[in-house]
Amino acid sequence: MCEVRDTPLSVDEVFAVVQDRAAGGTAVFVGTVRDHDHAREVSSLSYSAHPTVERELRRVMEKVAADFPVRAIAAAHRVGDLEIGDLAVVVAASCPHRGEAFAACRRLIDDLKAEVPIWKHQGFADGGDEWVGAC
């Protein structure tokens, strides 16, 4: 699973994709829209992505899979307008052992945030706003 979509994400859906009988460990990370950022109250949030987003996400996933003994890997990121509490991103990795699964999942979310062209536009209760680039 390598998806960027404007419909709600599901932890169960992502988890189902990475289930593998040879995996002794599966790690899942869920990123949610929070109600504040740097001591400012968030009132709105929207994600947008470059047209190459899925290609870049797949590239990141392939690098993680090459560096860890991944049995299965998945990533889904939401775009469009989101509400406080909505799931913004769900990533998962299954590996033979738990330590490998944790490390692969951590690397997947960290590299996604650093390298995949997704941008966040936050509106604040004080009337201000800001763009936050993922890469």
GROMACS .gro file of C-alpha atoms in nm, residues 1-5 7-15 27-34 45 47 53 57 60-61 74-80 82-83 85-92 105-114 116 118 120 134:
model
   59
    1MET     CA    1   0.000   0.000   0.000
    2CYS     CA    2   0.138   0.333  -0.109
    3GLU     CA    3  -0.144   0.587  -0.110
    4VAL     CA    4  -0.208   0.957  -0.088
    5ARG     CA    5  -0.581   1.024  -0.083
    7THR     CA    6  -1.067   1.018   0.196
    8PRO     CA    7  -1.039   0.911   0.561
    9LEU     CA    8  -0.760   0.674   0.658
   10SER     CA    9  -0.805   0.349   0.849
   11VAL     CA   10  -0.554   0.193   1.088
   12ASP     CA   11  -0.724  -0.143   1.037
   13GLU     CA   12  -0.684  -0.117   0.660
   14VAL     CA   13  -0.312  -0.041   0.683
   15PHE     CA   14  -0.255  -0.308   0.947
   27ALA     CA   15   0.483  -0.165   1.411
   28VAL     CA   16   0.222   0.095   1.319
   29PHE     CA   17   0.252   0.473   1.348
   30VAL     CA   18  -0.056   0.694   1.335
   31GLY     CA   19  -0.024   1.070   1.292
   32THR     CA   20  -0.329   1.273   1.393
   33VAL     CA   21  -0.427   1.637   1.356
   34ARG     CA   22  -0.368   1.807   1.690
   45LEU     CA   23  -0.552   2.231   0.861
   47TYR     CA   24  -0.254   1.904   0.329
   53VAL     CA   25   0.390   1.238  -0.439
   57LEU     CA   26   0.653   0.787  -0.136
   60VAL     CA   27   1.108   0.611   0.029
   61MET     CA   28   0.930   0.284   0.100
   74ALA     CA   29   0.253   0.029   0.395
   75ALA     CA   30   0.195   0.402   0.399
   76ALA     CA   31  -0.117   0.614   0.353
   77HIS     CA   32  -0.129   0.994   0.381
   78ARG     CA   33  -0.433   1.215   0.366
   79VAL     CA   34  -0.463   1.535   0.163
   80GLY     CA   35  -0.730   1.803   0.164
   82LEU     CA   36  -0.883   1.774   0.786
   83GLU     CA   37  -1.043   1.824   1.126
   85GLY     CA   38  -0.840   1.441   1.558
   86ASP     CA   39  -0.847   1.315   1.198
   87LEU     CA   40  -0.583   1.065   1.090
   88ALA     CA   41  -0.329   1.243   0.871
   89VAL     CA   42  -0.088   0.955   0.810
   90VAL     CA   43  -0.066   0.584   0.887
   91VAL     CA   44   0.250   0.383   0.822
   92ALA     CA   45   0.335   0.025   0.915
  105CYS     CA   46   0.843   0.197   1.088
  106ARG     CA   47   1.032   0.485   1.251
  107ARG     CA   48   1.253   0.526   0.945
  108LEU     CA   49   0.949   0.515   0.717
  109ILE     CA   50   0.767   0.800   0.892
  110ASP     CA   51   1.083   1.007   0.940
  111ASP     CA   52   1.185   0.976   0.573
  112LEU     CA   53   0.829   1.037   0.456
  113LYS     CA   54   0.821   1.364   0.651
  114ALA     CA   55   1.166   1.467   0.524
  116VAL     CA   56   0.793   1.325   0.029
  118ILE     CA   57   0.347   1.702   0.106
  120LYS     CA   58   0.063   2.138   0.553
  134ALA     CA   59   0.748   1.819   0.454
   0.00000   0.00000   0.00000
